[in-house]
Amino acid sequence: MTYKQSIIDAMAWLGEQPDTIFIGQTVVYGGSFFASSLERVPMEKRVELPVCEEMQMGMSLGLGLQGFCVVSVYPRIDFLLLAMNQLVNHIDKIGVMSDGKMRPRIIIRTAIGPKKPLDGGPQHTGNHVAAIKAMLTTVNVYHLQTADIAVAMYQHAYSLGGAWLFVEEGSLYTE
C-alpha cells in the first residue's frame, strides 16, 4: 500500500467515528496534496477555514473541550509555527492547568512539504519536528515516515485520546 493510500484509509476511518470533525485549510476546497487524503471523509464533517492558523488551533481546543475529536489540518509545518502560542501555551498545558480534568481529543495533521516535483522553497519545506517536540510536554508528536503504520497510529491516537501532532511527509504522497 502506498503512503498516500494509507493516509486516505486512516482519514476515512476517522471520518466514520461519530464525534470527529475536520477543520483547516484545504479540507473542503482543495489546493494541497492533503486535500486528496480526505476524499473518503464526509463533507458534513469538514469545516474549511481561511488562513488563520492561531485561531484554528484555538478553535481546535474549544471544539475538543466540547467533546469533539478534532482533526485539525495544517498543510505545511512551516505555517503551523503561526499557531504555536495556542499549541504550546494552551493545548499542551490544559491538562496540567486543570489538574487532569480537561483532556480534549485533538489530532493535528501537518506535513513537511515536498521538494519534488516542485520545490516550494524554504518557507514550505522546513523540518521543524525536533524544535516543536522540544517545546511540548504533553502533546504526543509522531513523525509519520512510513505507510505501514499510518492507519494504526491514527486509530491509536483516537482511542487513547489527548492531543497528538502527526507530521507527515509530503514527498511520500507521490510515490
PDB file of C-alpha atoms in Angstrom:
ATOM      1  CA  MET A   1       0.000   0.000   0.000  1.00  0.00           C
ATOM      2  CA  THR A   2       1.246   3.481  -0.828  1.00  0.00           C
ATOM      3  CA  TYR A   3       1.824   6.184   1.756  1.00  0.00           C
ATOM      4  CA  LYS A   4      -0.994   8.293   0.303  1.00  0.00           C
ATOM      5  CA  GLN A   5      -3.440   5.374   0.322  1.00  0.00           C
ATOM      6  CA  SER A   6      -2.615   4.557   3.935  1.00  0.00           C
ATOM      7  CA  ILE A   7      -3.356   8.162   4.927  1.00  0.00           C
ATOM      8  CA  ILE A   8      -6.598   8.097   2.918  1.00  0.00           C
ATOM      9  CA  ASP A   9      -7.598   4.919   4.770  1.00  0.00           C
ATOM     10  CA  ALA A  10      -6.704   6.445   8.150  1.00  0.00           C
ATOM     11  CA  MET A  11      -8.731   9.594   7.435  1.00  0.00           C
ATOM     12  CA  ALA A  12     -11.665   7.505   6.170  1.00  0.00           C
ATOM     13  CA  TRP A  13     -11.621   5.532   9.430  1.00  0.00           C
ATOM     14  CA  LEU A  14     -11.516   8.748  11.470  1.00  0.00           C
ATOM     15  CA  GLY A  15     -14.344  10.139   9.342  1.00  0.00           C
ATOM     16  CA  GLU A  16     -16.509   7.164  10.315  1.00  0.00           C
ATOM     17  CA  GLN A  17     -16.221   7.940  14.021  1.00  0.00           C
ATOM     18  CA  PRO A  18     -19.319   9.710  15.349  1.00  0.00           C
ATOM     19  CA  ASP A  19     -17.520  12.533  17.155  1.00  0.00           C
ATOM     20  CA  THR A  20     -14.880  13.619  14.630  1.00  0.00           C
ATOM     21  CA  ILE A  21     -14.763  16.957  12.868  1.00  0.00           C
ATOM     22  CA  PHE A  22     -12.097  18.022  10.355  1.00  0.00           C
ATOM     23  CA  ILE A  23     -11.107  21.690  10.280  1.00  0.00           C
ATOM     24  CA  GLY A  24      -8.481  23.700   8.469  1.00  0.00           C
ATOM     25  CA  GLN A  25      -7.265  24.869   5.115  1.00  0.00           C
ATOM     26  CA  THR A  26      -7.944  22.743   2.023  1.00  0.00           C
ATOM     27  CA  VAL A  27     -10.318  20.377   3.828  1.00  0.00           C
ATOM     28  CA  VAL A  28     -13.262  21.280   1.578  1.00  0.00           C
ATOM     29  CA  TYR A  29     -11.935  23.189  -1.418  1.00  0.00           C
ATOM     30  CA  GLY A  30      -8.611  21.516  -2.069  1.00  0.00           C
ATOM     31  CA  GLY A  31      -5.407  23.184  -3.075  1.00  0.00           C
ATOM     32  CA  SER A  32      -2.825  20.930  -1.441  1.00  0.00           C
ATOM     33  CA  PHE A  33      -1.827  17.286  -1.559  1.00  0.00           C
ATOM     34  CA  PHE A  34      -3.511  16.969   1.858  1.00  0.00           C
ATOM     35  CA  ALA A  35      -6.911  17.602   0.293  1.00  0.00           C
ATOM     36  CA  SER A  36      -6.804  14.303  -1.568  1.00  0.00           C
ATOM     37  CA  SER A  37      -6.268  12.436   1.708  1.00  0.00           C
ATOM     38  CA  LEU A  38      -9.783  13.435   2.781  1.00  0.00           C
ATOM     39  CA  GLU A  39     -11.564  12.082  -0.290  1.00  0.00           C
ATOM     40  CA  ARG A  40     -13.496   9.499   1.780  1.00  0.00           C
ATOM     41  CA  VAL A  41     -14.336  11.828   4.682  1.00  0.00           C
ATOM     42  CA  PRO A  42     -17.964  13.024   4.523  1.00  0.00           C
ATOM     43  CA  MET A  43     -18.297  16.695   3.575  1.00  0.00           C
ATOM     44  CA  GLU A  44     -20.605  17.324   6.523  1.00  0.00           C
ATOM     45  CA  LYS A  45     -17.674  16.547   8.839  1.00  0.00           C
ATOM     46  CA  ARG A  46     -15.408  19.173   7.232  1.00  0.00           C
ATOM     47  CA  VAL A  47     -15.105  22.877   8.021  1.00  0.00           C
ATOM     48  CA  GLU A  48     -12.972  24.966   5.674  1.00  0.00           C
ATOM     49  CA  LEU A  49     -11.119  27.826   7.342  1.00  0.00           C
ATOM     50  CA  PRO A  50      -9.273  30.799   5.908  1.00  0.00           C
ATOM     51  CA  VAL A  51      -5.599  31.326   6.610  1.00  0.00           C
ATOM     52  CA  CYS A  52      -5.870  31.860  10.382  1.00  0.00           C
ATOM     53  CA  GLU A  53      -3.506  29.367  11.962  1.00  0.00           C
ATOM     54  CA  GLU A  54      -3.618  30.581  15.565  1.00  0.00           C
ATOM     55  CA  MET A  55      -7.395  30.932  15.542  1.00  0.00           C
ATOM     56  CA  GLN A  56      -7.688  27.446  14.058  1.00  0.00           C
ATOM     57  CA  MET A  57      -5.667  25.955  16.925  1.00  0.00           C
ATOM     58  CA  GLY A  58      -7.814  27.845  19.428  1.00  0.00           C
ATOM     59  CA  MET A  59     -10.946  26.534  17.702  1.00  0.00           C
ATOM     60  CA  SER A  60      -9.478  23.034  17.870  1.00  0.00           C
ATOM     61  CA  LEU A  61      -9.100  23.361  21.615  1.00  0.00           C
ATOM     62  CA  GLY A  62     -12.607  24.753  22.044  1.00  0.00           C
ATOM     63  CA  LEU A  63     -14.192  22.008  19.942  1.00  0.00           C
ATOM     64  CA  GLY A  64     -12.134  19.396  21.767  1.00  0.00           C
ATOM     65  CA  LEU A  65     -13.381  20.698  25.103  1.00  0.00           C
ATOM     66  CA  GLN A  66     -16.943  20.368  23.778  1.00  0.00           C
ATOM     67  CA  GLY A  67     -16.471  16.637  23.191  1.00  0.00           C
ATOM     68  CA  PHE A  68     -15.437  16.520  19.556  1.00  0.00           C
ATOM     69  CA  CYS A  69     -12.381  14.665  18.362  1.00  0.00           C
ATOM     70  CA  VAL A  70     -10.926  17.425  16.214  1.00  0.00           C
ATOM     71  CA  VAL A  71      -8.726  16.644  13.237  1.00  0.00           C
ATOM     72  CA  SER A  72      -7.022  19.979  12.636  1.00  0.00           C
ATOM     73  CA  VAL A  73      -5.291  20.214   9.262  1.00  0.00           C
ATOM     74  CA  TYR A  74      -2.252  22.420   8.597  1.00  0.00           C
ATOM     75  CA  PRO A  75      -0.950  21.555   5.114  1.00  0.00           C
ATOM     76  CA  ARG A  76       2.614  22.688   5.920  1.00  0.00           C
ATOM     77  CA  ILE A  77       4.539  22.507   9.176  1.00  0.00           C
ATOM     78  CA  ASP A  78       6.064  25.881   8.326  1.00  0.00           C
ATOM     79  CA  PHE A  79       2.671  27.515   8.853  1.00  0.00           C
ATOM     80  CA  LEU A  80       1.884  25.509  11.966  1.00  0.00           C
ATOM     81  CA  LEU A  81       4.526  27.749  13.547  1.00  0.00           C
ATOM     82  CA  LEU A  82       1.930  30.544  13.478  1.00  0.00           C
ATOM     83  CA  ALA A  83      -0.227  28.507  15.877  1.00  0.00           C
ATOM     84  CA  MET A  84       2.489  27.729  18.418  1.00  0.00           C
ATOM     85  CA  ASN A  85       1.067  30.045  21.097  1.00  0.00           C
ATOM     86  CA  GLN A  86      -2.169  28.046  21.219  1.00  0.00           C
ATOM     87  CA  LEU A  87      -0.376  24.705  20.892  1.00  0.00           C
ATOM     88  CA  VAL A  88       2.395  25.282  23.448  1.00  0.00           C
ATOM     89  CA  ASN A  89       0.672  27.527  25.975  1.00  0.00           C
ATOM     90  CA  HIS A  90      -2.868  26.168  25.873  1.00  0.00           C
ATOM     91  CA  ILE A  91      -3.313  22.692  24.361  1.00  0.00           C
ATOM     92  CA  ASP A  92      -0.073  21.345  25.793  1.00  0.00           C
ATOM     93  CA  LYS A  93      -0.762  22.774  29.270  1.00  0.00           C
ATOM     94  CA  ILE A  94      -4.540  22.448  29.676  1.00  0.00           C
ATOM     95  CA  GLY A  95      -4.353  19.081  31.418  1.00  0.00           C
ATOM     96  CA  VAL A  96      -1.800  20.371  33.903  1.00  0.00           C
ATOM     97  CA  MET A  97      -3.692  23.626  34.489  1.00  0.00           C
ATOM     98  CA  SER A  98      -6.949  21.737  35.130  1.00  0.00           C
ATOM     99  CA  ASP A  99      -5.447  19.022  37.330  1.00  0.00           C
ATOM    100  CA  GLY A 100      -6.247  16.477  34.619  1.00  0.00           C
ATOM    101  CA  LYS A 101      -9.933  17.413  34.395  1.00  0.00           C
ATOM    102  CA  MET A 102      -9.626  18.751  30.836  1.00  0.00           C
ATOM    103  CA  ARG A 103      -8.261  16.362  28.240  1.00  0.00           C
ATOM    104  CA  PRO A 104      -9.514  17.372  24.816  1.00  0.00           C
ATOM    105  CA  ARG A 105      -9.040  14.978  21.905  1.00  0.00           C
ATOM    106  CA  ILE A 106      -7.189  16.809  19.167  1.00  0.00           C
ATOM    107  CA  ILE A 107      -5.353  15.272  16.228  1.00  0.00           C
ATOM    108  CA  ILE A 108      -3.248  17.846  14.427  1.00  0.00           C
ATOM    109  CA  ARG A 109      -2.072  16.942  10.942  1.00  0.00           C
ATOM    110  CA  THR A 110       0.732  18.727   9.204  1.00  0.00           C
ATOM    111  CA  ALA A 111       3.434  17.859   6.695  1.00  0.00           C
ATOM    112  CA  ILE A 112       6.941  18.615   5.662  1.00  0.00           C
ATOM    113  CA  GLY A 113       6.425  19.951   2.174  1.00  0.00           C
ATOM    114  CA  PRO A 114       7.878  18.066  -0.777  1.00  0.00           C
ATOM    115  CA  LYS A 115      10.784  19.382  -2.820  1.00  0.00           C
ATOM    116  CA  LYS A 116       9.828  17.335  -5.894  1.00  0.00           C
ATOM    117  CA  PRO A 117       8.283  17.525  -8.401  1.00  0.00           C
ATOM    118  CA  LEU A 118       8.170  21.212  -7.447  1.00  0.00           C
ATOM    119  CA  ASP A 119      10.313  22.733  -4.712  1.00  0.00           C
ATOM    120  CA  GLY A 120       8.099  25.075  -2.711  1.00  0.00           C
ATOM    121  CA  GLY A 121      11.162  26.795  -1.285  1.00  0.00           C
ATOM    122  CA  PRO A 122      12.371  27.204   2.272  1.00  0.00           C
ATOM    123  CA  GLN A 123       9.077  28.545   3.643  1.00  0.00           C
ATOM    124  CA  HIS A 124       7.169  25.415   2.540  1.00  0.00           C
ATOM    125  CA  THR A 125       9.664  22.570   3.037  1.00  0.00           C
ATOM    126  CA  GLY A 126      11.143  23.040   6.502  1.00  0.00           C
ATOM    127  CA  ASN A 127      11.530  20.229   9.004  1.00  0.00           C
ATOM    128  CA  HIS A 128      10.702  21.669  12.418  1.00  0.00           C
ATOM    129  CA  VAL A 129       9.848  18.375  14.133  1.00  0.00           C
ATOM    130  CA  ALA A 130      12.697  18.398  16.669  1.00  0.00           C
ATOM    131  CA  ALA A 131      12.123  22.019  17.675  1.00  0.00           C
ATOM    132  CA  ILE A 132       8.379  21.562  18.123  1.00  0.00           C
ATOM    133  CA  LYS A 133       8.863  18.309  20.011  1.00  0.00           C
ATOM    134  CA  ALA A 134      11.266  20.090  22.382  1.00  0.00           C
ATOM    135  CA  MET A 135       8.580  22.680  23.256  1.00  0.00           C
ATOM    136  CA  LEU A 136       5.793  20.216  24.027  1.00  0.00           C
ATOM    137  CA  THR A 137       5.432  18.261  27.242  1.00  0.00           C
ATOM    138  CA  THR A 138       2.038  16.544  26.945  1.00  0.00           C
ATOM    139  CA  VAL A 139       1.184  16.625  23.236  1.00  0.00           C
ATOM    140  CA  ASN A 140       2.228  13.390  21.555  1.00  0.00           C
ATOM    141  CA  VAL A 141       4.351  14.107  18.477  1.00  0.00           C
ATOM    142  CA  TYR A 142       4.665  11.436  15.812  1.00  0.00           C
ATOM    143  CA  HIS A 143       6.686  11.853  12.608  1.00  0.00           C
ATOM    144  CA  LEU A 144       4.900   9.522  10.183  1.00  0.00           C
ATOM    145  CA  GLN A 145       7.631   8.392   7.805  1.00  0.00           C
ATOM    146  CA  THR A 146       6.252   5.076   6.524  1.00  0.00           C
ATOM    147  CA  ALA A 147       2.935   3.848   5.179  1.00  0.00           C
ATOM    148  CA  ASP A 148       2.789   0.586   7.111  1.00  0.00           C
ATOM    149  CA  ILE A 149       1.786   2.084  10.452  1.00  0.00           C
ATOM    150  CA  ALA A 150      -0.282   5.117   9.436  1.00  0.00           C
ATOM    151  CA  VAL A 151      -3.762   3.662   9.995  1.00  0.00           C
ATOM    152  CA  ALA A 152      -2.777   2.028  13.282  1.00  0.00           C
ATOM    153  CA  MET A 153      -1.201   5.240  14.609  1.00  0.00           C
ATOM    154  CA  TYR A 154      -4.197   7.411  13.790  1.00  0.00           C
ATOM    155  CA  GLN A 155      -6.515   4.791  15.325  1.00  0.00           C
ATOM    156  CA  HIS A 156      -4.270   4.662  18.398  1.00  0.00           C
ATOM    157  CA  ALA A 157      -4.394   8.461  18.756  1.00  0.00           C
ATOM    158  CA  TYR A 158      -8.186   8.437  18.507  1.00  0.00           C
ATOM    159  CA  SER A 159      -8.562   5.597  21.010  1.00  0.00           C
ATOM    160  CA  LEU A 160      -6.030   6.895  23.520  1.00  0.00           C
ATOM    161  CA  GLY A 161      -7.275  10.469  23.370  1.00  0.00           C
ATOM    162  CA  GLY A 162      -5.401  13.573  24.354  1.00  0.00           C
ATOM    163  CA  ALA A 163      -3.573  15.777  21.895  1.00  0.00           C
ATOM    164  CA  TRP A 164      -1.489  14.407  19.037  1.00  0.00           C
ATOM    165  CA  LEU A 165       0.620  16.082  16.383  1.00  0.00           C
ATOM    166  CA  PHE A 166       1.235  13.976  13.294  1.00  0.00           C
ATOM    167  CA  VAL A 167       3.906  15.214  10.916  1.00  0.00           C
ATOM    168  CA  GLU A 168       3.502  13.568   7.525  1.00  0.00           C
ATOM    169  CA  GLU A 169       5.974  13.509   4.632  1.00  0.00           C
ATOM    170  CA  GLY A 170       4.646  15.406   1.644  1.00  0.00           C
ATOM    171  CA  SER A 171       7.268  13.838  -0.611  1.00  0.00           C
ATOM    172  CA  LEU A 172       5.784  10.380   0.017  1.00  0.00           C
ATOM    173  CA  TYR A 173       2.350  11.328  -1.336  1.00  0.00           C
ATOM    174  CA  THR A 174       3.619  10.997  -4.911  1.00  0.00           C
ATOM    175  CA  GLU A 175       5.227   7.567  -4.577  1.00  0.00           C
TER     176      GLU A 175
END
